Short mmCIF file of C-alpha atoms in Angstrom, two decimals:
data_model
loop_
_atom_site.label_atom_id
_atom_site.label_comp_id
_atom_site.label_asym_id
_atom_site.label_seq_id
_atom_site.Cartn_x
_atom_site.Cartn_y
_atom_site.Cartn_z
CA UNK B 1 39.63 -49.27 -35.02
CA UNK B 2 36.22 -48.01 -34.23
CA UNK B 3 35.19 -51.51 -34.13
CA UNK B 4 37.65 -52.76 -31.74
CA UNK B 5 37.01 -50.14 -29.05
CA UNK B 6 33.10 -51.32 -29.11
CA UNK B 7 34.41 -54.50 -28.71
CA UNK B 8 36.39 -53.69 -25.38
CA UNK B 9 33.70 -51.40 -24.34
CA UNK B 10 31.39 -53.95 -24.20
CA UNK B 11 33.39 -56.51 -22.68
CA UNK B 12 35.01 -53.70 -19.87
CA UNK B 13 31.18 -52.38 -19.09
CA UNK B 14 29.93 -56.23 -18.37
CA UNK B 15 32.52 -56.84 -16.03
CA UNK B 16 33.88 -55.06 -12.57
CA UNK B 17 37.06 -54.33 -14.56
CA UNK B 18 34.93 -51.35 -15.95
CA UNK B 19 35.76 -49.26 -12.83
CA UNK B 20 39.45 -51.14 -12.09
CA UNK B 21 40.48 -49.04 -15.60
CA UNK B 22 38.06 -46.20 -14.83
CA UNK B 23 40.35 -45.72 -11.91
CA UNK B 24 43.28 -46.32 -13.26
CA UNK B 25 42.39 -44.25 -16.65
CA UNK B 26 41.44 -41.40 -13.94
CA UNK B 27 45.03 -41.29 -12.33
CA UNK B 28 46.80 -41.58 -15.38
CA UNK B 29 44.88 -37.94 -16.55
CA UNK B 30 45.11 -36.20 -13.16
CA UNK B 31 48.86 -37.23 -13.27
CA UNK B 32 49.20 -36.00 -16.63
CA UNK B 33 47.70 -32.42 -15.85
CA UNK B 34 50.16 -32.57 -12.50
CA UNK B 35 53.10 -33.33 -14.99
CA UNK B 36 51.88 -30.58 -17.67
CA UNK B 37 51.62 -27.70 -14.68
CA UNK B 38 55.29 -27.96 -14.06
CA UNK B 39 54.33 -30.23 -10.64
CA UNK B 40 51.99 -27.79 -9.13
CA UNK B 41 50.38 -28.68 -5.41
CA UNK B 42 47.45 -27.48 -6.31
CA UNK B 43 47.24 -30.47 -9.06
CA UNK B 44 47.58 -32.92 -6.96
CA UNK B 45 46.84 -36.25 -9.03
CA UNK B 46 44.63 -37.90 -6.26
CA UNK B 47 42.74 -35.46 -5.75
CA UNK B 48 42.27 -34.94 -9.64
CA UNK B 49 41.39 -38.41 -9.92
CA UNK B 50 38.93 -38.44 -7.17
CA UNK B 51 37.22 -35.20 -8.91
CA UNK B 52 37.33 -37.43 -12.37
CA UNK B 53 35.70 -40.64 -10.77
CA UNK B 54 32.89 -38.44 -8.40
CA UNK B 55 31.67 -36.99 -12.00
CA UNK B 56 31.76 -40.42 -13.76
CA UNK B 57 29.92 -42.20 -10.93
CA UNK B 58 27.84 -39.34 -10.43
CA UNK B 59 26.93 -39.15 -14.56
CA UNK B 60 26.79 -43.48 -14.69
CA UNK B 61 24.61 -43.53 -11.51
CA UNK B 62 26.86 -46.64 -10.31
CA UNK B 63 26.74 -47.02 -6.46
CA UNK B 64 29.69 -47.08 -4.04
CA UNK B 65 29.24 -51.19 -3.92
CA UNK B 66 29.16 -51.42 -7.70
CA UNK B 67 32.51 -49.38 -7.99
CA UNK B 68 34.40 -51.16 -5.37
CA UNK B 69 33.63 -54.44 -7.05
CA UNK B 70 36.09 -53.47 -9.53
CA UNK B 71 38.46 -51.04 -7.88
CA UNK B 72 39.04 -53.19 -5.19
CA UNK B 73 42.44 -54.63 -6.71
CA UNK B 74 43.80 -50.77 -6.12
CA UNK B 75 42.69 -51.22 -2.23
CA UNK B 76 44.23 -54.37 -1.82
CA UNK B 77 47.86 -52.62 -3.77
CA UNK B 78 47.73 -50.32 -0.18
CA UNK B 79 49.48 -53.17 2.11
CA UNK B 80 52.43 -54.02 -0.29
CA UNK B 81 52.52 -50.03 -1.08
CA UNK B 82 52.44 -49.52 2.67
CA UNK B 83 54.94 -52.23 3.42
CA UNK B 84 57.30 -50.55 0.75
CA UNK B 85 57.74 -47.80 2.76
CA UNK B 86 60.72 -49.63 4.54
CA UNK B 87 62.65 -49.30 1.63
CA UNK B 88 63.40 -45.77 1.89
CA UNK B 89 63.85 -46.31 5.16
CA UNK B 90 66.50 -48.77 5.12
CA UNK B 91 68.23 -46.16 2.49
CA UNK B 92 68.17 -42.97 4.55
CA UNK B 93 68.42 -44.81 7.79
CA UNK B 94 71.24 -43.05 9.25
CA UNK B 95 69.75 -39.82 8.31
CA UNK B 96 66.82 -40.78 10.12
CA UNK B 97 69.27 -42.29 13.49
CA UNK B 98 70.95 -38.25 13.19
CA UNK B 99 67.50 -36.63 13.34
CA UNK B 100 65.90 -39.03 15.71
CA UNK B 101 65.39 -36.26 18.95
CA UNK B 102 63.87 -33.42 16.61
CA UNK B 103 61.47 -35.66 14.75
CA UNK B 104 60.33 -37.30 17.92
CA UNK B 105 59.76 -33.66 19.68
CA UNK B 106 58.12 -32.97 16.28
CA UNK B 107 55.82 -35.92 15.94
CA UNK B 108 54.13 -35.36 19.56
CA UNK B 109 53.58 -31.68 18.92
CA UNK B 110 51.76 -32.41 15.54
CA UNK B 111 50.01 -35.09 17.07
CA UNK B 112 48.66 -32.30 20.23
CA UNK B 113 48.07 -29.63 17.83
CA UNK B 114 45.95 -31.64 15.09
CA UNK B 115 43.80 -33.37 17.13
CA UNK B 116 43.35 -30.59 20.24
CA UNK B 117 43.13 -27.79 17.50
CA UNK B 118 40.20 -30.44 15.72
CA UNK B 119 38.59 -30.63 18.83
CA UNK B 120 38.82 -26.98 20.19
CA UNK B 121 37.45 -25.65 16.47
CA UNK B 122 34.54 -28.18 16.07
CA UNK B 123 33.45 -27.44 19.95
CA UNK B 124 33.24 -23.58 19.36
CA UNK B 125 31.71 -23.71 16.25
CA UNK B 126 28.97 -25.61 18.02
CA UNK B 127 29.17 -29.34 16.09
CA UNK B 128 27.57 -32.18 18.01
CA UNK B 129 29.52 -34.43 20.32
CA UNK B 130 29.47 -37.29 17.46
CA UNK B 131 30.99 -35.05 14.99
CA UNK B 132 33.51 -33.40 17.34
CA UNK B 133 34.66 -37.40 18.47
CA UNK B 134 34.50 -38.16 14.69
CA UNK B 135 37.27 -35.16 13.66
CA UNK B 136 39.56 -35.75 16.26
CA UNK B 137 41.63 -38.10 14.78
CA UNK B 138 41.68 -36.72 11.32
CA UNK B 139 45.18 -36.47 10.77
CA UNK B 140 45.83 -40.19 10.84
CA UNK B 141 45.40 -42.53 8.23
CA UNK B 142 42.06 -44.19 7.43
CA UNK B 143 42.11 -47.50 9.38
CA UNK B 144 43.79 -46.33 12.51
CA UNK B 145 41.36 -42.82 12.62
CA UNK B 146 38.19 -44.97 12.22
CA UNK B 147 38.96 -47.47 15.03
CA UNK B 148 39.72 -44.33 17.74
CA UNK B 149 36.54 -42.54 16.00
CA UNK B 150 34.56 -46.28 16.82
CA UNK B 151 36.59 -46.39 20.42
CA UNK B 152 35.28 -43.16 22.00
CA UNK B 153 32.23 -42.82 20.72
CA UNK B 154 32.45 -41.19 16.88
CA UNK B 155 31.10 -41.73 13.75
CA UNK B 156 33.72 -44.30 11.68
CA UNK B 157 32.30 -43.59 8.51
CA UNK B 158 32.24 -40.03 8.79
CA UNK B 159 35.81 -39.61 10.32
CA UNK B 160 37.17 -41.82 6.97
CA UNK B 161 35.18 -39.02 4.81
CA UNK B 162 37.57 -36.00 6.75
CA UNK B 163 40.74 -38.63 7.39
CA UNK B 164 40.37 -38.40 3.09
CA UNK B 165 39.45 -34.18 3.16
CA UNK B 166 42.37 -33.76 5.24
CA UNK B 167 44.71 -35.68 3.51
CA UNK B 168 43.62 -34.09 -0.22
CA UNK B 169 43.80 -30.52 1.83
CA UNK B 170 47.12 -31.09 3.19
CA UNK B 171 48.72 -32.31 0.30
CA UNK B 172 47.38 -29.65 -1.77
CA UNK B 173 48.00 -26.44 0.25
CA UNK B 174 51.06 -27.80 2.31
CA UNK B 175 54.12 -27.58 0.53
CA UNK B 176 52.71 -24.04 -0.62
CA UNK B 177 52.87 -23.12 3.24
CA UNK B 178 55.99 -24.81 3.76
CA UNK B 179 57.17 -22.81 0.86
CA UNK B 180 55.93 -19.40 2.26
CA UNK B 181 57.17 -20.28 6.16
CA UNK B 182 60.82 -21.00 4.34
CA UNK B 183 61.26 -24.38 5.48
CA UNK B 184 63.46 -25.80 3.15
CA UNK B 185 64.48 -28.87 5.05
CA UNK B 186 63.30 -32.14 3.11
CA UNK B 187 63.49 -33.68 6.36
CA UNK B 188 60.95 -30.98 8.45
CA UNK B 189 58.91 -30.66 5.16
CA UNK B 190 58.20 -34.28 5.20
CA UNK B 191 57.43 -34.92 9.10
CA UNK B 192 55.43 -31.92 8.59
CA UNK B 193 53.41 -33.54 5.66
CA UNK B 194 53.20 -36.97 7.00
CA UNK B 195 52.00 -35.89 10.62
CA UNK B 196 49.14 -33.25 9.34
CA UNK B 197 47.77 -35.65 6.22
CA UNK B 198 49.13 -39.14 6.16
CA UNK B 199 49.25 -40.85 3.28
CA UNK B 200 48.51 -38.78 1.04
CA UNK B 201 50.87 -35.84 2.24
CA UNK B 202 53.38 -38.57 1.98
CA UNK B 203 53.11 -39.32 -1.71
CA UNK B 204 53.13 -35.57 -2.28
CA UNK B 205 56.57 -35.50 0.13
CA UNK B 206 57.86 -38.14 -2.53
CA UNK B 207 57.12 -36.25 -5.17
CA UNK B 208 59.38 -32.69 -3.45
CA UNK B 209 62.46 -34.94 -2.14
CA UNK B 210 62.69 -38.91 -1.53
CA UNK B 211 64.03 -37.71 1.48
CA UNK B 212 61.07 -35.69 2.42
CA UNK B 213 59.03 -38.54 1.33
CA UNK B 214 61.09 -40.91 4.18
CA UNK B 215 60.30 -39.01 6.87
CA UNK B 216 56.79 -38.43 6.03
CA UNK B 217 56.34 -42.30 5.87
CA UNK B 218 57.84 -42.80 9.62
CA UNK B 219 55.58 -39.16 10.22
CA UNK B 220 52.24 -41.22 9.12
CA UNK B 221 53.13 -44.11 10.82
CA UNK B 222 54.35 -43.33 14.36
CA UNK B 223 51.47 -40.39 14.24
CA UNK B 224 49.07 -43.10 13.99
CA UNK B 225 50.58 -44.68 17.48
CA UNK B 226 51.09 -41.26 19.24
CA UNK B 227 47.24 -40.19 18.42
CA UNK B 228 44.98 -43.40 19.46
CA UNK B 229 47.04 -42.83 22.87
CA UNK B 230 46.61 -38.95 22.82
CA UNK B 231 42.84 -38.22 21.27
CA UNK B 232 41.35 -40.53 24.46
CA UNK B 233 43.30 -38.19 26.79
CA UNK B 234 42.51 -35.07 25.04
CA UNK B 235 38.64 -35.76 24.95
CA UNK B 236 38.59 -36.83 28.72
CA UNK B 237 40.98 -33.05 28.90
CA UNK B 238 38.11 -30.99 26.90
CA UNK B 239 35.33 -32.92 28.65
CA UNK B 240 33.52 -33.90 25.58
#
């Protein structure tokens, strides 16, 4: 037994399929602990995985290059998992054709709030114009929030390390505040979710209610839209 585990050791650590398994080996224990806490938030499995693969990396001394070579299978899984999305969608779509009006009045106030309250906090706590240009689109997933950070003058790489913060942050702590502000509604507790942190709020919405998980998908998604029209505007508004 002893012998065969060498034996895949040595073939997994000479190969970028090391960190593929690392990765997946890493969800599969942060899901675990989520499972074995009754579901908590505040075990979310991404963000337990993350914390797993920092240590490892950090403790290996493998570079961010050296990782992706392997782990890059689980990036290219985010189109089809993205595409998905549609499914539940097709499902709930009259749901979604009833609450049309209150999630589009929802969507543009999350979209005003997120990235004017970004903006307003960074400004008075002094931060730089890059890093005030770089949070404003925060809220949105990764690829859309880097190419508005790259449009109006922010730092791309440093608005994909908060787009990730504030996705781990909201899918942590939100359905506790939901909880606490009594919204019970699968449908506001997932536009909530998927407007403040993307795509990760919205695989924490499909783990409360596939329901709240549907609306947080068309959340993420028309959020991204709404914001590269509204950050531009709101940075020309707060003169930045």
């Amino acid at each position: 037994m002893i012998g065969d585990l060498t034996e895949v050791w040595v073939y997994l650590s000479a190969s970028p399929l090391l960190w593929l398994t690392a990765t997946l080996v890493s969800y599969l224990l942060a899901r675990a602990a989520f499972e074995r806490t009754g579901r908590q938030a505040w075990a979310n499995p991404v963000a337990g995985s993350i914390a797993i693969l920092i240590v490892l990396l950090t403790m290996s001394g493998t570079d961010y290059p050296t990782y992706f070579d392997g782990a890059q299978f689980v990036h290219f899984l985010l189109g089809p998992a993205t595409v998905a999305l549609a499914v539940p969608l097709w499902r709930y779509r009259a749901e979604v054709r009833r609450h049309a009006l209150p999630l589009g009045c929802a969507l543009l106030a999350g979209a005003v709030t997120a990235a004017a309250s970004a903006i307003a906090t960074a400004m008075l706590l002094g931060a730089d114009r890059e890093t005030v240009l770089s949070l404003a689109p925060k809220s949105v997933t990764a690829p859309i929030a880097m190419g508005i950070a790259e449009q109006i003058g922010g730092l791309p790489s440093l608005t994909a390390t908060l787009v990730i913060a504030t996705g781990i942050l909201g899918a942590v702590t939100g359905p506790w505040l939901l909880r606490v502000a009594g919204i019970r509604s699968p449908q506001a507790q997932g536009t909530a979710l998927g407007t403040a942190s993307h795509g990760i709020g919205t695989a924490a919405a499909f783990q409360m209610h596939p329901l709240a998980g549907t609306f947080s998908g068309i959340a993420m998604a028309l959020n991204g839209f709404l914001t590269a029209v509204l950050v531009p505007l709101l940075v020309r508004l707060f003169g930045t």
